[in-house]
Coordinates of C-alpha atoms and ligand atoms in Angstrom, one line a residue:
M1 CA -7.9 -8.0 3.9
S2 CA -6.8 -11.3 3.2
T3 CA -3.5 -11.0 5.6
P4 CA -2.5 -12.1 9.4
V5 CA -3.2 -8.9 11.3
E6 CA -0.5 -8.8 14.6
Q7 CA -1.7 -6.2 17.4
K8 CA 0.7 -5.6 20.3
I9 CA -0.9 -3.2 23.6
S10 CA 0.4 -1.5 26.6
H11 CA -2.7 -1.1 28.6
A12 CA -4.6 -1.8 31.7
A13 CA -6.5 -4.2 29.8
P14 CA -5.8 -4.7 26.2
E15 CA -8.6 -7.4 25.9
L16 CA -10.6 -4.7 25.2
L17 CA -9.0 -2.4 22.9
Y18 CA -7.6 -5.4 21.1
E19 CA -11.3 -6.3 20.9
T20 CA -12.2 -2.5 19.5
A21 CA -9.4 -2.6 17.0
R22 CA -10.5 -6.1 15.8
K23 CA -13.7 -5.5 15.1
K24 CA -13.1 -2.2 13.0
L25 CA -11.3 -3.9 11.2
Y26 CA -13.8 -6.5 9.8
E27 CA -16.0 -3.1 9.7
L28 CA -13.5 -1.3 7.3
E29 CA -13.1 -4.4 5.3
D30 CA -16.8 -4.5 4.9
L31 CA -16.6 -0.8 3.8
M32 CA -13.7 -1.2 1.5
S33 CA -13.5 -4.8 0.0
F34 CA -13.2 -5.4 -3.9
Y35 CA -14.2 -8.8 -3.4
R36 CA -17.3 -8.5 -1.4
S37 CA -20.7 -7.4 -3.4
S38 CA -22.2 -6.0 -0.3
S39 CA -18.9 -3.9 0.3
Q40 CA -19.4 0.0 -0.5
V41 CA -16.9 -0.2 -2.9
S42 CA -18.3 -2.4 -5.0
L43 CA -21.6 -0.9 -4.7
L44 CA -19.6 2.2 -6.4
N45 CA -17.8 -0.4 -9.1
E46 CA -21.5 -2.3 -10.2
S47 CA -23.1 1.0 -10.5
A48 CA -23.8 2.1 -14.4
E49 CA -22.1 5.0 -15.6
K50 CA -22.0 8.7 -14.2
T51 CA -24.6 7.3 -11.2
E52 CA -24.0 8.6 -8.4
V53 CA -23.7 6.3 -5.4
P54 CA -23.8 7.6 -1.9
L55 CA -20.5 7.0 0.5
S56 CA -19.9 7.0 4.1
E57 CA -17.7 9.9 5.4
E58 CA -15.1 7.1 5.9
L59 CA -14.6 5.3 2.2
L60 CA -15.0 9.6 0.8
F61 CA -12.1 10.6 3.1
V62 CA -9.5 7.4 2.0
L63 CA -11.0 8.3 -1.9
G64 CA -9.6 11.6 -1.4
K65 CA -7.0 10.7 0.1
A66 CA -6.3 8.3 -3.2
Q67 CA -6.8 10.9 -5.3
E68 CA -4.5 13.6 -3.8
H69 CA -1.7 10.6 -3.9
A70 CA -2.6 10.0 -7.8
Q71 CA -2.1 13.6 -8.0
F72 CA 1.3 14.3 -6.3
S73 CA 3.2 11.2 -7.7
R74 CA 1.4 12.0 -11.4
G75 CA -0.3 8.5 -11.2
A76 CA 2.1 5.9 -10.3
F77 CA -0.3 5.0 -7.5
S78 CA -3.6 4.5 -8.8
I79 CA -6.7 3.0 -7.7
M80 CA -8.6 3.6 -10.8
L81 CA -6.4 0.8 -12.4
A82 CA -8.4 -1.8 -11.2
P83 CA -10.2 -3.1 -14.7
L84 CA -6.0 -3.4 -15.6
V85 CA -5.2 -5.8 -12.1
Q86 CA -8.8 -7.6 -12.8
L87 CA -7.3 -8.1 -16.0
W88 CA -3.7 -9.9 -15.1
K89 CA -5.9 -11.7 -12.7
L90 CA -7.5 -13.5 -14.8
S91 CA -5.0 -13.8 -17.4
C92 CA -2.5 -15.1 -14.8
A93 CA -4.7 -17.7 -13.4
E94 CA -5.2 -18.8 -17.2
N95 CA -1.1 -19.2 -16.4
K96 CA -1.5 -16.3 -19.7
V97 CA 0.1 -13.3 -20.4
P98 CA -3.1 -10.7 -21.4
T99 CA -3.1 -9.3 -25.1
H100 CA -1.5 -6.3 -26.4
E101 CA -5.2 -5.6 -26.8
A102 CA -6.6 -6.5 -24.1
I103 CA -4.0 -4.2 -22.3
A104 CA -4.6 -0.9 -24.9
A105 CA -8.8 -1.8 -24.4
T106 CA -8.5 -1.1 -20.9
L107 CA -6.0 1.7 -20.1
P108 CA -8.6 4.3 -21.3
L109 CA -11.1 3.0 -18.7
C110 CA -8.0 3.5 -15.7
D111 CA -7.5 7.0 -15.9
G112 CA -7.6 9.4 -13.2
D113 CA -10.3 11.6 -13.7
N114 CA -12.3 8.3 -14.1
L115 CA -13.7 8.8 -10.7
Q116 CA -15.5 12.0 -9.2
L117 CA -16.1 12.5 -5.9
Q118 CA -19.0 14.6 -5.1
R119 CA -18.3 16.2 -1.1
A120 CA -21.3 18.6 -1.0
S121 CA -23.8 15.6 -2.0
K122 CA -21.5 13.1 -0.3
T123 CA -21.3 10.5 -3.2
A124 CA -19.2 9.6 -5.6
A125 CA -19.6 8.7 -9.2
L126 CA -17.6 6.5 -11.7
K127 CA -17.7 8.0 -15.4
K128 CA -17.5 5.1 -17.9
E129 CA -19.1 2.1 -18.1
G130 CA -16.7 -0.9 -16.3
C131 CA -14.1 1.3 -14.4
K132 CA -13.4 0.4 -11.1
I133 CA -11.7 1.3 -8.6
D134 CA -9.4 -0.9 -6.3
L135 CA -7.7 0.1 -2.7
G136 CA -5.7 -2.5 -2.5
A137 CA -2.6 0.0 -2.3
I138 CA -3.8 1.9 0.4
G139 CA -6.4 0.4 2.3
K140 CA -4.2 -1.3 4.9
G141 CA -2.5 1.6 5.8
Y142 CA -5.8 3.7 6.3
A143 CA -7.0 0.3 8.8
A144 CA -3.0 0.4 10.3
D145 CA -3.5 4.3 11.2
V146 CA -7.6 3.7 12.4
C147 CA -6.5 0.9 14.8
C148 CA -3.9 3.2 16.4
D149 CA -6.5 6.0 16.9
I150 CA -8.4 3.6 18.8
Y151 CA -5.4 2.5 20.9
Q152 CA -4.5 6.0 21.7
S153 CA -7.9 7.5 22.6
M154 CA -8.7 4.1 24.9
G155 CA -5.7 5.2 26.6
A156 CA -2.8 3.1 25.5
S157 CA 0.4 5.2 25.2
S158 CA 2.4 1.9 23.6
A159 CA 1.1 -0.4 20.4
F160 CA 2.1 -1.8 17.6
I161 CA 0.3 -3.3 14.6
N162 CA 1.3 -5.1 11.9
L163 CA -1.5 -6.0 9.0
G164 CA 0.3 -7.8 6.8
G165 CA 4.3 -6.2 6.9
N166 CA 1.8 -2.7 7.0
V167 CA 3.0 -1.4 10.4
K168 CA 2.6 1.1 12.6
A169 CA 4.1 1.7 16.3
L170 CA 2.5 4.4 18.5
G171 CA 5.2 5.7 21.1
S172 CA 7.3 3.4 22.0
R173 CA 8.0 -0.1 23.8
P174 CA 6.6 -0.6 27.4
D175 CA 10.1 -0.4 27.9
G176 CA 11.1 2.8 26.3
D177 CA 12.9 1.3 23.4
P178 CA 12.1 2.2 20.3
W179 CA 9.9 -0.4 18.2
L180 CA 12.3 -2.4 15.9
V181 CA 10.9 -3.4 12.8
G182 CA 12.7 -6.3 10.4
L183 CA 12.8 -5.1 6.9
Q184 CA 12.2 -8.6 4.8
H185 CA 15.0 -9.5 2.4
P186 CA 13.5 -9.6 -0.9
D187 CA 15.7 -13.2 -1.9
K188 CA 15.8 -14.6 0.8
P189 CA 13.0 -17.1 3.2
R190 CA 10.3 -15.0 4.8
G191 CA 11.4 -13.5 8.2
V192 CA 15.2 -13.1 7.1
C193 CA 15.7 -9.5 7.5
F194 CA 18.5 -6.8 5.3
A195 CA 17.9 -4.5 8.0
A196 CA 16.5 -3.6 11.6
L197 CA 14.4 -0.2 11.6
Q198 CA 14.0 1.5 14.9
C199 CA 10.4 3.5 15.2
S200 CA 8.5 5.3 17.3
N201 CA 5.3 6.7 16.1
Q202 CA 5.9 5.8 13.2
S203 CA 4.1 3.6 9.9
V204 CA 7.0 2.0 7.7
V205 CA 5.5 0.0 4.5
T206 CA 6.9 -1.9 2.1
S207 CA 6.3 -2.7 -1.4
G208 CA 8.3 -4.9 -3.7
A209 CA 7.9 -7.5 -6.5
Y210 CA 9.5 -10.6 -4.3
E211 CA 5.8 -11.5 -2.8
R212 CA 3.2 -11.6 -5.0
Y213 CA 4.1 -12.7 -8.5
Q214 CA 3.3 -15.7 -11.2
E215 CA 5.8 -17.1 -13.1
I216 CA 4.7 -17.3 -17.1
D217 CA 6.7 -19.4 -19.7
G218 CA 9.1 -18.1 -17.4
V219 CA 8.6 -14.9 -16.9
R220 CA 7.9 -13.4 -13.6
Y221 CA 4.7 -10.9 -13.3
H222 CA 4.2 -9.1 -10.4
H223 CA 0.8 -7.4 -8.7
I224 CA 2.4 -3.7 -8.7
L225 CA 1.3 -2.3 -12.4
D226 CA 2.4 1.0 -14.2
G227 CA -0.9 2.6 -15.7
E228 CA 1.0 4.2 -18.3
T229 CA 2.5 1.4 -20.1
G230 CA -0.6 -2.0 -18.5
Y231 CA 2.2 -3.6 -17.3
P232 CA 3.8 -4.7 -13.9
A233 CA 6.2 -1.8 -13.8
K234 CA 9.9 -2.6 -14.8
T235 CA 11.6 -0.8 -12.8
E236 CA 15.4 -1.4 -11.4
L237 CA 14.5 -1.7 -7.6
K238 CA 13.4 -4.8 -5.4
S239 CA 11.8 -3.3 -2.7
V240 CA 11.2 0.4 -1.5
T241 CA 10.3 0.2 2.2
V242 CA 8.6 4.2 3.4
I243 CA 8.6 5.5 6.5
S244 CA 5.9 7.8 8.2
S245 CA 3.8 9.2 10.5
S246 CA 0.5 8.3 7.7
S247 CA 0.5 4.6 7.4
L248 CA -1.9 6.0 4.4
E249 CA 0.5 7.5 3.6
A250 CA 3.4 5.2 3.5
D251 CA 1.6 2.9 1.8
A252 CA 0.7 4.9 -1.2
L253 CA 4.3 6.1 -1.5
S254 CA 5.9 2.8 -1.5
T255 CA 3.8 1.7 -4.5
A256 CA 3.8 4.6 -6.1
A257 CA 7.7 4.9 -5.4
F258 CA 8.4 1.6 -6.6
V259 CA 6.3 2.0 -10.2
L260 CA 8.7 5.0 -10.5
G261 CA 12.0 3.8 -9.8
L262 CA 15.0 4.5 -7.8
D263 CA 15.5 7.9 -9.4
E264 CA 12.3 9.4 -9.2
G265 CA 10.7 7.6 -7.0
L266 CA 13.6 9.3 -4.6
S267 CA 12.4 12.6 -6.0
L268 CA 8.9 11.7 -4.7
I269 CA 9.5 10.7 -1.2
K270 CA 12.2 14.4 -1.1
E271 CA 9.0 16.3 -2.2
S272 CA 6.8 14.4 0.4
D273 CA 5.5 14.7 4.0
C274 CA 6.2 11.6 5.1
H275 CA 10.2 11.1 6.7
G276 CA 12.2 9.2 4.2
A277 CA 12.3 5.3 2.4
V278 CA 14.9 2.7 1.6
F279 CA 15.3 1.3 -1.3
F280 CA 16.7 -2.0 -2.5
T281 CA 17.7 -2.3 -6.2
S282 CA 18.2 -4.7 -8.4
Q283 CA 21.8 -4.8 -7.7
N284 CA 21.3 -5.7 -4.0
E285 CA 22.1 -2.0 -3.2
I286 CA 21.0 -0.3 -0.8
Y287 CA 19.4 3.7 -0.5
L288 CA 18.8 5.1 2.6
T289 CA 17.3 9.2 2.5
K290 CA 19.0 11.2 5.3
G291 CA 16.3 11.7 7.3
I292 CA 15.9 8.2 8.7
K293 CA 19.8 6.7 8.0
R294 CA 20.0 6.9 12.1
Q295 CA 17.4 4.2 11.9
V296 CA 18.5 1.9 10.2
I297 CA 20.7 -0.7 11.4
L298 CA 22.0 -3.1 8.3
T299 CA 22.2 -6.9 9.1
E300 CA 24.6 -7.7 7.0
S301 CA 27.3 -5.6 4.7
F302 CA 26.1 -3.6 1.6
A303 CA 27.3 -1.3 -0.5
C304 CA 24.2 1.2 1.4
Y305 CA 24.4 5.1 -0.2
E306 CA 22.7 7.8 1.6
A307 CA 20.3 9.7 -0.8
Ligands
ADP1 P1 1.1 -5.3 -0.8 O1 -0.5 -4.7 -0.8 O2 0.6 -6.0 -1.4 O3 1.3 -4.9 0.4 P2 0.6 -2.4 -2.1 O4 0.2 -1.7 -1.2 O5 1.9 -2.2 -3.4 O6 1.7 -4.3 -2.5 O7 -0.8 -3.1 -3.0 C1 -0.6 -3.7 -4.6 C2 -2.2 -3.9 -4.0 O8 -3.1 -2.3 -5.1 C3 -1.9 -4.8 -5.8 O9 -2.0 -5.9 -5.4 C4 -3.5 -4.2 -6.8 O10 -4.7 -4.4 -6.3 C5 -3.3 -2.6 -6.7 N1 -2.1 -2.1 -7.2 C6 -1.4 -2.7 -8.1 N2 -1.0 -1.9 -9.1 C7 -0.9 -0.8 -8.4 C8 -0.9 1.1 -8.7 N3 0.4 1.4 -9.4 N4 -1.3 2.0 -7.6 C9 -2.4 1.8 -7.2 N5 -2.6 0.2 -6.7 C10 -2.1 -0.4 -7.4
MG2 MG1 0.9 0.4 -1.7

């Protein structure tokens, strides 16, 4: 998953739990990686149009959830943007912005309907030549959920996993206090936080424009795309952090809310099953949803609004 992983496990024999989760993470990478030619995701991506590709129950589960979140977010979150993600990656590697024509030609491949899941036969098919899926905005969330399930099923009631900023806490800390998760300040060096979030049995996931971007001719292009325009999401937000019992949900919703922007993003969060969100705007204002206000400790004084 191209990311460092941190596991904290309170248990009499934590090594076994750690090792089991570690193995599972490699297994998930083998299943869901966009870049490994042998992964099931790649087998589907390289399949001829309309060919039914057999998939594991686990991948079908993740794809089903991805479709639910795409529908719920009206396409702001979409695993079908892979061809567009690739176009931007290839162009940026040459220090170029893709042409309007190339973007316009790629957009029809990104339609949500282009992926068809057949639950009965446990297969999936892509409708058009060139369609691909990319689980980059949901895979780490799913993996965090799976690892916490492993810890719990092996007898731990206190554990914590951090997959490159995608955090999930099982129970509370061994001393009974809630886990504390730092929220990265979008404009400050890595590790400098604008808030600490207290959490127990919750996942905390942030999407932002500040970490992965490329500057071309003085303009920043970040890695979260808007499937309507084909360009990086134009938003008044620097980051969105979502708190949920499900890390998969927090991962998908944080990406979606970032694309939708403050107003629509807030509505989406309120309509969803998640516990709440923290929005950091380009004006350095903070918007907190009611449900999680008591969990947030700001490290500096910000203009802070309850939404
Ligand atoms: P990160 O993984 O960097 O924490 P996200 O969870 O927001 O951030 O996922 C971003 C990744 O997902 C991108 O690198 C790209 O592969 C893919 N992606 C980009 N835009 C979207 C989108 N609107 N919906 C779903 N996936 C996206
Ligand atoms: Mg995400």
